[in-house]
């Protein structure tokens, strides 16, 4: 990758690039590509857990082994490496909010919170302090400049696109950010790492939320919010008692597994969580169909337009919708929409903006039409 591809308007010999390094293969290859330009490159890793916790964790972002791996890559590349302690900010801004959302019966998206907080806001400020000309990350997204304005586009590899998690990126941040692997498929990224002899070339991708590497979300929330473990009732859409549950912490909207309700005429899903009453409301799959959603805390990178495509989950396909003020109206009933998720708007491959889903409106005019 040539220096010009980094879209920096000065000679490489006088440029400084800061690279956010999580210890994985993606950010490592991003650092390698930056180093090959001839610019001064500085690798930065955020320590997001206290030392005792970090040493015990592996296979997660910004943890003990990952910090060591990032340092090894920087040594191989001949670039400086710094570790910043952001444990307290990460705990308050991401982990505590994750637990709060679960306790409120919402479906949290901690990766978006992390990118909006410590990973972009604080790293952006740090890069500015260092006088950096670019802040590089290993995200699978693309920065496209049109008419002098930077736009954020989906990654070229649709299976790896991470734009959903970056909807909170501001225009000021995007002016500094660069995403050198956004044009590449994952297979090529791994091949580049192997060719360069990087220790992370075959390192597995993290499959879970970074601060819950064992996937036991309920266990974490129970430790932080013990009240979510209190048992309660499971009722149908008409309020009829169907059974009991061991605690709302074990459920999210749309979940079927773990209800343990035998003898029902059709499969039942969690339609609504009422944490104050410790109650789960369940219904057939049709009850999960949503016609519209109200959205708060909008962030815009593109123009505010009414005809859009929207994603409500990172792995879902964008669907046609109309934005009217703070409401998104789906052109067809959409499933898997829940308060706490992000609604991210697109115009083709270009990310326009997004916000947090606060309430949903059921698509069918049935007894569950007041589902929120």
CSV table of C-alpha atoms in Angstrom, one decimal:
chain,number,residue,atom,x,y,z
A,1,UNK,CA,0.0,0.0,0.0
A,2,UNK,CA,1.5,3.4,-1.0
A,3,UNK,CA,1.6,6.4,1.2
A,4,UNK,CA,-0.9,8.2,-1.0
A,5,UNK,CA,-3.5,5.5,-0.1
A,6,UNK,CA,-3.5,6.9,3.5
A,7,UNK,CA,-4.8,10.2,2.1
A,8,UNK,CA,-2.3,12.4,4.0
A,9,UNK,CA,-1.4,15.7,2.3
A,10,UNK,CA,2.3,15.8,3.2
A,11,UNK,CA,5.5,13.8,2.4
A,12,UNK,CA,5.7,10.5,4.2
A,13,UNK,CA,9.1,11.5,5.7
A,14,UNK,CA,7.4,14.2,7.7
A,15,UNK,CA,4.2,12.4,8.6
A,16,UNK,CA,3.2,10.7,11.8
A,17,UNK,CA,0.7,7.9,12.0
A,18,UNK,CA,-0.8,6.5,15.2
A,19,UNK,CA,-2.2,3.0,15.0
A,20,UNK,CA,-4.8,1.6,17.5
A,21,UNK,CA,-3.5,-2.0,18.1
A,22,UNK,CA,-5.8,-4.5,19.8
A,23,UNK,CA,-3.3,-7.4,19.5
A,24,UNK,CA,-5.2,-9.1,16.7
A,25,UNK,CA,-4.3,-9.8,13.1
A,26,UNK,CA,-6.4,-6.9,11.6
A,27,UNK,CA,-4.8,-4.0,13.6
A,28,UNK,CA,-1.4,-5.6,13.2
A,29,UNK,CA,-1.6,-5.7,9.4
A,30,UNK,CA,-2.9,-2.1,9.5
A,31,UNK,CA,0.2,-1.1,11.4
A,32,UNK,CA,2.4,-3.0,9.0
A,33,UNK,CA,0.9,-1.3,6.0
A,34,UNK,CA,1.3,2.1,7.8
A,35,UNK,CA,5.0,1.3,8.6
A,36,UNK,CA,5.7,0.4,4.9
A,37,UNK,CA,4.8,3.9,3.8
A,38,UNK,CA,8.0,5.3,5.4
A,39,UNK,CA,6.0,7.6,7.8
A,40,UNK,CA,6.8,7.6,11.5
A,41,UNK,CA,4.4,5.1,13.1
A,42,UNK,CA,3.4,4.8,16.7
A,43,UNK,CA,1.4,1.8,18.0
A,44,UNK,CA,-1.0,2.3,20.9
A,45,UNK,CA,-2.8,-0.4,22.8
A,46,UNK,CA,-5.5,0.3,25.4
A,47,UNK,CA,-5.5,-1.8,28.6
A,48,UNK,CA,-9.1,-2.1,29.4
A,49,UNK,CA,-8.9,-4.3,32.5
A,50,UNK,CA,-6.9,-4.0,35.7
A,51,UNK,CA,-3.6,-5.9,35.6
A,52,UNK,CA,-4.8,-9.0,37.5
A,53,UNK,CA,-7.7,-9.4,35.1
A,54,UNK,CA,-5.7,-8.6,32.0
A,55,UNK,CA,-3.1,-11.3,32.7
A,56,UNK,CA,-5.9,-14.0,33.1
A,57,UNK,CA,-7.7,-13.1,29.9
A,58,UNK,CA,-6.9,-14.4,26.4
A,59,UNK,CA,-8.8,-14.3,23.1
A,60,UNK,CA,-10.3,-11.0,23.9
A,61,UNK,CA,-9.5,-7.4,22.8
A,62,UNK,CA,-7.0,-5.4,24.7
A,63,UNK,CA,-6.3,-8.0,27.4
A,64,UNK,CA,-3.1,-9.6,28.8
A,65,UNK,CA,-1.9,-11.8,25.9
A,66,UNK,CA,-3.2,-9.3,23.3
A,67,UNK,CA,-1.1,-6.5,24.8
A,68,UNK,CA,1.9,-8.7,24.6
A,69,UNK,CA,1.1,-9.7,21.0
A,70,UNK,CA,0.8,-6.0,20.0
A,71,UNK,CA,4.2,-5.3,21.6
A,72,UNK,CA,5.7,-8.2,19.7
A,73,UNK,CA,4.3,-6.9,16.4
A,74,UNK,CA,5.6,-3.4,17.0
A,75,UNK,CA,9.1,-4.8,17.8
A,76,UNK,CA,9.0,-6.8,14.5
A,77,UNK,CA,7.9,-3.7,12.6
A,78,UNK,CA,10.4,-1.5,14.3
A,79,UNK,CA,7.9,1.0,15.6
A,80,UNK,CA,7.2,2.5,19.0
A,81,UNK,CA,4.5,0.9,21.2
A,82,UNK,CA,2.6,2.5,24.1
A,83,UNK,CA,0.0,1.0,26.5
A,84,UNK,CA,-2.6,3.3,27.9
A,85,UNK,CA,-4.5,2.4,31.0
A,86,UNK,CA,-8.2,3.0,30.3
A,87,UNK,CA,-9.6,0.4,32.7
A,88,UNK,CA,-11.8,2.8,34.8
A,89,UNK,CA,-13.2,4.6,31.7
A,90,UNK,CA,-14.0,1.3,30.0
A,91,UNK,CA,-15.7,0.0,33.1
A,92,UNK,CA,-17.9,3.0,33.6
A,93,UNK,CA,-18.6,3.8,30.0
A,94,UNK,CA,-19.1,0.3,28.6
A,95,UNK,CA,-19.3,-2.5,31.2
A,96,UNK,CA,-21.5,-0.7,33.6
A,97,UNK,CA,-23.8,0.5,30.9
A,98,UNK,CA,-24.0,-3.0,29.4
A,99,UNK,CA,-25.1,-4.3,32.8
A,100,UNK,CA,-27.6,-1.4,33.2
A,101,UNK,CA,-29.1,-2.1,29.8
A,102,UNK,CA,-29.6,-5.8,30.7
A,103,UNK,CA,-31.2,-4.8,34.0
A,104,UNK,CA,-33.7,-2.6,32.1
A,105,UNK,CA,-34.6,-5.4,29.7
A,106,UNK,CA,-32.8,-3.9,26.8
A,107,UNK,CA,-30.5,-5.5,24.2
A,108,UNK,CA,-27.1,-3.7,24.5
A,109,UNK,CA,-24.5,-3.2,21.8
A,110,UNK,CA,-21.3,-2.7,23.8
A,111,UNK,CA,-19.0,-2.6,20.7
A,112,UNK,CA,-20.7,0.6,19.5
A,113,UNK,CA,-20.4,2.1,23.0
A,114,UNK,CA,-16.7,1.3,23.1
A,115,UNK,CA,-16.0,2.8,19.7
A,116,UNK,CA,-17.9,5.9,20.6
A,117,UNK,CA,-16.0,6.2,23.8
A,118,UNK,CA,-12.5,5.1,24.6
A,119,UNK,CA,-11.6,3.7,21.2
A,120,UNK,CA,-12.3,6.7,19.1
A,121,UNK,CA,-13.0,9.7,21.4
A,122,UNK,CA,-10.1,9.2,23.7
A,123,UNK,CA,-7.7,7.7,21.1
A,124,UNK,CA,-8.5,10.6,18.8
A,125,UNK,CA,-7.6,13.1,21.5
A,126,UNK,CA,-4.4,11.2,22.2
A,127,UNK,CA,-3.4,11.1,18.5
A,128,UNK,CA,-4.0,14.8,18.3
A,129,UNK,CA,-1.8,15.4,21.3
A,130,UNK,CA,1.0,13.5,19.5
A,131,UNK,CA,0.6,15.7,16.4
A,132,UNK,CA,-0.5,12.7,14.3
A,133,UNK,CA,-1.6,13.2,10.7
A,134,UNK,CA,-3.7,10.0,10.8
A,135,UNK,CA,-5.2,7.6,13.4
A,136,UNK,CA,-5.3,4.1,11.9
A,137,UNK,CA,-7.5,1.2,13.0
A,138,UNK,CA,-8.0,-2.4,11.7
A,139,UNK,CA,-11.7,-2.0,11.1
A,140,UNK,CA,-13.3,-3.4,7.9
A,141,UNK,CA,-14.7,-0.1,6.7
A,142,UNK,CA,-13.7,2.4,4.1
A,143,UNK,CA,-13.0,6.1,4.2
A,144,UNK,CA,-14.0,7.7,0.9
A,145,UNK,CA,-13.4,11.4,0.1
A,146,UNK,CA,-15.9,13.1,-2.2
A,147,UNK,CA,-16.0,16.8,-3.0
A,148,UNK,CA,-13.5,17.4,-0.1
A,149,UNK,CA,-15.7,15.6,2.5
A,150,UNK,CA,-14.8,12.3,4.1
A,151,UNK,CA,-17.5,9.6,4.1
A,152,UNK,CA,-17.7,6.3,5.9
A,153,UNK,CA,-18.5,3.3,3.7
A,154,UNK,CA,-19.0,-0.4,4.3
A,155,UNK,CA,-16.0,-2.6,4.1
A,156,UNK,CA,-15.4,-4.3,0.7
A,157,UNK,CA,-15.7,-7.7,2.3
A,158,UNK,CA,-19.4,-7.8,3.1
A,159,UNK,CA,-18.9,-10.8,5.5
A,160,UNK,CA,-16.5,-8.7,7.6
A,161,UNK,CA,-18.0,-5.2,7.3
A,162,UNK,CA,-18.0,-3.4,10.7
A,163,UNK,CA,-19.6,-0.1,9.8
A,164,UNK,CA,-22.6,-0.9,12.0
A,165,UNK,CA,-20.5,-0.5,15.1
A,166,UNK,CA,-19.0,2.8,13.9
A,167,UNK,CA,-22.1,4.8,13.3
A,168,UNK,CA,-21.2,7.0,16.2
A,169,UNK,CA,-18.1,8.3,14.5
A,170,UNK,CA,-18.1,12.0,14.2
A,171,UNK,CA,-17.0,14.1,11.2
A,172,UNK,CA,-14.1,15.4,13.2
A,173,UNK,CA,-12.9,11.9,14.0
A,174,UNK,CA,-13.3,10.7,10.5
A,175,UNK,CA,-11.0,13.5,9.3
A,176,UNK,CA,-8.2,11.9,11.2
A,177,UNK,CA,-9.2,8.2,10.9
A,178,UNK,CA,-7.9,5.8,8.2
A,179,UNK,CA,-8.8,2.2,7.6
A,180,UNK,CA,-6.2,0.5,5.4
A,181,UNK,CA,-7.7,-3.0,5.4
A,182,UNK,CA,-11.2,-1.9,4.5
A,183,UNK,CA,-10.6,-2.8,0.9
A,184,UNK,CA,-9.3,-6.3,1.7
A,185,UNK,CA,-10.9,-9.7,2.4
A,186,UNK,CA,-9.9,-11.4,5.6
A,187,UNK,CA,-8.0,-14.1,3.8
A,188,UNK,CA,-5.7,-11.5,2.2
A,189,UNK,CA,-5.1,-9.8,5.6
A,190,UNK,CA,-4.0,-13.1,7.1
A,191,UNK,CA,-1.8,-13.8,4.1
A,192,UNK,CA,-0.1,-10.5,4.5
A,193,UNK,CA,0.5,-11.2,8.2
A,194,UNK,CA,2.0,-14.6,7.4
A,195,UNK,CA,4.2,-13.2,4.6
A,196,UNK,CA,5.6,-10.6,7.1
A,197,UNK,CA,6.2,-13.2,9.8
A,198,UNK,CA,3.9,-11.5,12.3
A,199,UNK,CA,3.2,-13.7,15.4
A,200,UNK,CA,-0.6,-13.0,15.1
A,201,UNK,CA,-1.0,-14.3,11.5
A,202,UNK,CA,-3.0,-17.4,12.6
A,203,UNK,CA,-4.4,-15.9,15.8
A,204,UNK,CA,-8.2,-16.7,16.0
A,205,UNK,CA,-10.7,-13.9,15.9
A,206,UNK,CA,-12.5,-13.1,19.1
A,207,UNK,CA,-16.0,-14.6,19.0
A,208,UNK,CA,-17.6,-13.0,22.0
A,209,UNK,CA,-17.9,-9.6,23.6
A,210,UNK,CA,-14.3,-8.7,24.6
A,211,UNK,CA,-15.0,-8.3,28.4
A,212,UNK,CA,-17.0,-11.6,28.5
A,213,UNK,CA,-14.7,-13.9,26.5
A,214,UNK,CA,-16.4,-17.0,28.0
A,215,UNK,CA,-19.8,-15.8,26.6
A,216,UNK,CA,-21.4,-15.9,30.1
A,217,UNK,CA,-23.2,-12.5,29.8
A,218,UNK,CA,-25.6,-13.5,32.6
A,219,UNK,CA,-22.8,-14.3,35.0
A,220,UNK,CA,-21.3,-10.8,34.5
A,221,UNK,CA,-24.6,-9.0,34.9
A,222,UNK,CA,-25.5,-11.0,38.0
A,223,UNK,CA,-22.3,-10.0,39.7
A,224,UNK,CA,-22.8,-6.3,38.8
A,225,UNK,CA,-26.6,-6.1,39.2
A,226,UNK,CA,-27.7,-8.9,41.6
A,227,UNK,CA,-31.3,-7.9,41.4
A,228,UNK,CA,-31.6,-9.2,37.8
A,229,UNK,CA,-31.3,-12.8,39.2
A,230,UNK,CA,-34.6,-12.6,41.0
A,231,UNK,CA,-37.1,-15.2,39.6
A,232,UNK,CA,-40.5,-14.1,38.2
A,233,UNK,CA,-43.5,-15.0,36.1
A,234,UNK,CA,-43.7,-15.9,32.4
A,235,UNK,CA,-47.0,-14.7,30.9
A,236,UNK,CA,-48.6,-14.8,27.5
A,237,UNK,CA,-49.8,-11.7,25.6
A,238,UNK,CA,-53.1,-11.7,27.4
A,239,UNK,CA,-51.4,-11.9,30.9
A,240,UNK,CA,-52.1,-15.6,31.5
A,241,UNK,CA,-49.4,-17.2,33.7
A,242,UNK,CA,-47.5,-19.9,31.8
A,243,UNK,CA,-44.5,-20.6,34.0
A,244,UNK,CA,-41.6,-19.1,36.0
A,245,UNK,CA,-38.1,-17.9,35.0
A,246,UNK,CA,-34.9,-17.8,37.1
A,247,UNK,CA,-34.2,-14.1,36.4
A,248,UNK,CA,-34.6,-11.6,33.6
A,249,UNK,CA,-30.8,-11.5,33.2
A,250,UNK,CA,-31.0,-14.7,31.3
A,251,UNK,CA,-33.2,-13.4,28.5
A,252,UNK,CA,-33.4,-10.8,25.6
A,253,UNK,CA,-36.2,-9.9,23.3
A,254,UNK,CA,-36.6,-12.5,20.6
A,255,UNK,CA,-35.1,-15.3,22.6
A,256,UNK,CA,-36.8,-18.8,22.5
A,257,UNK,CA,-34.3,-21.0,24.2
A,258,UNK,CA,-34.4,-21.4,28.0
A,259,UNK,CA,-38.1,-20.6,28.5
A,260,UNK,CA,-38.9,-24.3,29.2
A,261,UNK,CA,-42.6,-24.0,28.4
A,262,UNK,CA,-43.9,-27.3,27.4
A,263,UNK,CA,-47.3,-28.2,26.0
A,264,UNK,CA,-47.8,-25.0,23.9
A,265,UNK,CA,-49.5,-25.1,20.6
A,266,UNK,CA,-46.6,-23.2,18.9
A,267,UNK,CA,-43.1,-22.0,19.7
A,268,UNK,CA,-43.0,-19.0,22.0
A,269,UNK,CA,-40.5,-16.2,22.1
A,270,UNK,CA,-39.7,-13.4,24.5
A,271,UNK,CA,-41.7,-10.4,23.2
A,272,UNK,CA,-41.2,-8.0,26.1
A,273,UNK,CA,-39.2,-7.8,29.3
A,274,UNK,CA,-40.7,-6.0,32.3
A,275,UNK,CA,-37.8,-5.8,34.8
A,276,UNK,CA,-39.5,-3.9,37.5
A,277,UNK,CA,-42.2,-6.6,37.7
A,278,UNK,CA,-39.6,-9.3,37.0
A,279,UNK,CA,-41.9,-10.6,34.3
A,280,UNK,CA,-41.4,-12.0,30.8
A,281,UNK,CA,-44.1,-11.6,28.2
A,282,UNK,CA,-44.0,-14.3,25.5
A,283,UNK,CA,-45.8,-14.8,22.3
A,284,UNK,CA,-45.6,-16.4,18.8
A,285,UNK,CA,-43.0,-15.3,16.3
A,286,UNK,CA,-45.5,-13.1,14.6
A,287,UNK,CA,-45.6,-11.0,17.7
A,288,UNK,CA,-42.0,-10.0,17.1
A,289,UNK,CA,-42.7,-8.3,13.8
A,290,UNK,CA,-42.1,-4.6,14.1
A,291,UNK,CA,-43.4,-1.8,11.8
A,292,UNK,CA,-41.5,1.1,13.3
A,293,UNK,CA,-39.1,2.2,16.0
A,294,UNK,CA,-38.3,5.4,17.8
A,295,UNK,CA,-34.6,6.3,17.9
A,296,UNK,CA,-32.6,8.7,20.2
A,297,UNK,CA,-29.2,10.2,20.3
A,298,UNK,CA,-28.8,10.5,16.5
A,299,UNK,CA,-25.3,10.9,15.0
A,300,UNK,CA,-25.0,12.0,11.4
A,301,UNK,CA,-22.1,11.6,9.0
A,302,UNK,CA,-24.1,12.0,5.9
A,303,UNK,CA,-27.1,14.1,5.0
A,304,UNK,CA,-30.4,13.7,6.9
A,305,UNK,CA,-32.5,12.0,4.2
A,306,UNK,CA,-35.9,10.3,4.5
A,307,UNK,CA,-35.5,7.3,2.2
A,308,UNK,CA,-32.9,5.0,3.7
A,309,UNK,CA,-31.8,1.4,4.3
A,310,UNK,CA,-31.5,0.5,8.0
A,311,UNK,CA,-29.7,-2.3,9.9
A,312,UNK,CA,-30.8,-3.1,13.4
A,313,UNK,CA,-28.2,-5.8,14.1
A,314,UNK,CA,-24.6,-6.1,12.9
A,315,UNK,CA,-25.2,-9.3,11.0
A,316,UNK,CA,-28.6,-8.4,9.5
A,317,UNK,CA,-29.1,-7.2,6.0
A,318,UNK,CA,-30.1,-3.5,5.5
A,319,UNK,CA,-33.8,-3.1,4.8
A,320,UNK,CA,-35.7,-0.2,3.2
A,321,UNK,CA,-37.2,2.3,5.6
A,322,UNK,CA,-38.4,5.8,5.9
A,323,UNK,CA,-37.1,8.2,8.5
A,324,UNK,CA,-39.6,10.7,9.9
A,325,UNK,CA,-38.1,12.8,12.7
A,326,UNK,CA,-37.0,10.4,15.4
A,327,UNK,CA,-39.0,7.5,14.0
A,328,UNK,CA,-38.0,4.8,11.5
A,329,UNK,CA,-40.8,3.2,9.6
A,330,UNK,CA,-39.9,-0.2,8.0
A,331,UNK,CA,-41.4,-0.8,4.5
A,332,UNK,CA,-41.9,-4.4,5.5
A,333,UNK,CA,-42.3,-5.9,9.0
A,334,UNK,CA,-38.9,-6.4,10.5
A,335,UNK,CA,-37.9,-9.0,13.1
A,336,UNK,CA,-35.2,-8.9,15.7
A,337,UNK,CA,-35.7,-5.2,16.6
A,338,UNK,CA,-35.4,-4.4,20.3
A,339,UNK,CA,-34.8,-1.4,22.6
A,340,UNK,CA,-31.1,-0.9,23.3
A,341,UNK,CA,-29.9,-1.9,19.8
A,342,UNK,CA,-28.5,0.6,17.3
A,343,UNK,CA,-30.5,1.6,14.2
A,344,UNK,CA,-27.9,2.4,11.5
A,345,UNK,CA,-28.9,4.1,8.3
A,346,UNK,CA,-27.3,3.7,4.9
A,347,UNK,CA,-27.5,5.0,1.4
A,348,UNK,CA,-26.1,2.0,-0.5
A,349,UNK,CA,-22.6,1.4,0.9
A,350,UNK,CA,-22.4,4.8,2.5
A,351,UNK,CA,-23.2,5.1,6.2
A,352,UNK,CA,-25.4,8.1,6.9
A,353,UNK,CA,-25.8,7.9,10.7
A,354,UNK,CA,-27.7,6.2,13.4
A,355,UNK,CA,-28.9,6.2,17.0
A,356,UNK,CA,-30.3,4.0,19.8
A,357,UNK,CA,-33.6,2.2,19.5
A,358,UNK,CA,-35.9,3.3,22.4
A,359,UNK,CA,-39.2,1.8,21.6
A,360,UNK,CA,-40.8,-0.4,18.9
A,361,UNK,CA,-44.3,-0.7,17.5
A,362,UNK,CA,-45.7,-4.1,16.6
A,363,UNK,CA,-46.6,-4.6,12.9
A,364,UNK,CA,-49.8,-6.6,13.5
A,365,UNK,CA,-53.0,-5.2,15.0
A,366,UNK,CA,-53.4,-8.0,17.5
A,367,UNK,CA,-53.6,-8.1,21.4
A,368,UNK,CA,-49.8,-7.5,21.4
A,369,UNK,CA,-50.1,-4.2,19.3
A,370,UNK,CA,-48.8,-2.2,22.3
A,371,UNK,CA,-45.5,-4.1,22.5
A,372,UNK,CA,-42.7,-1.7,23.2
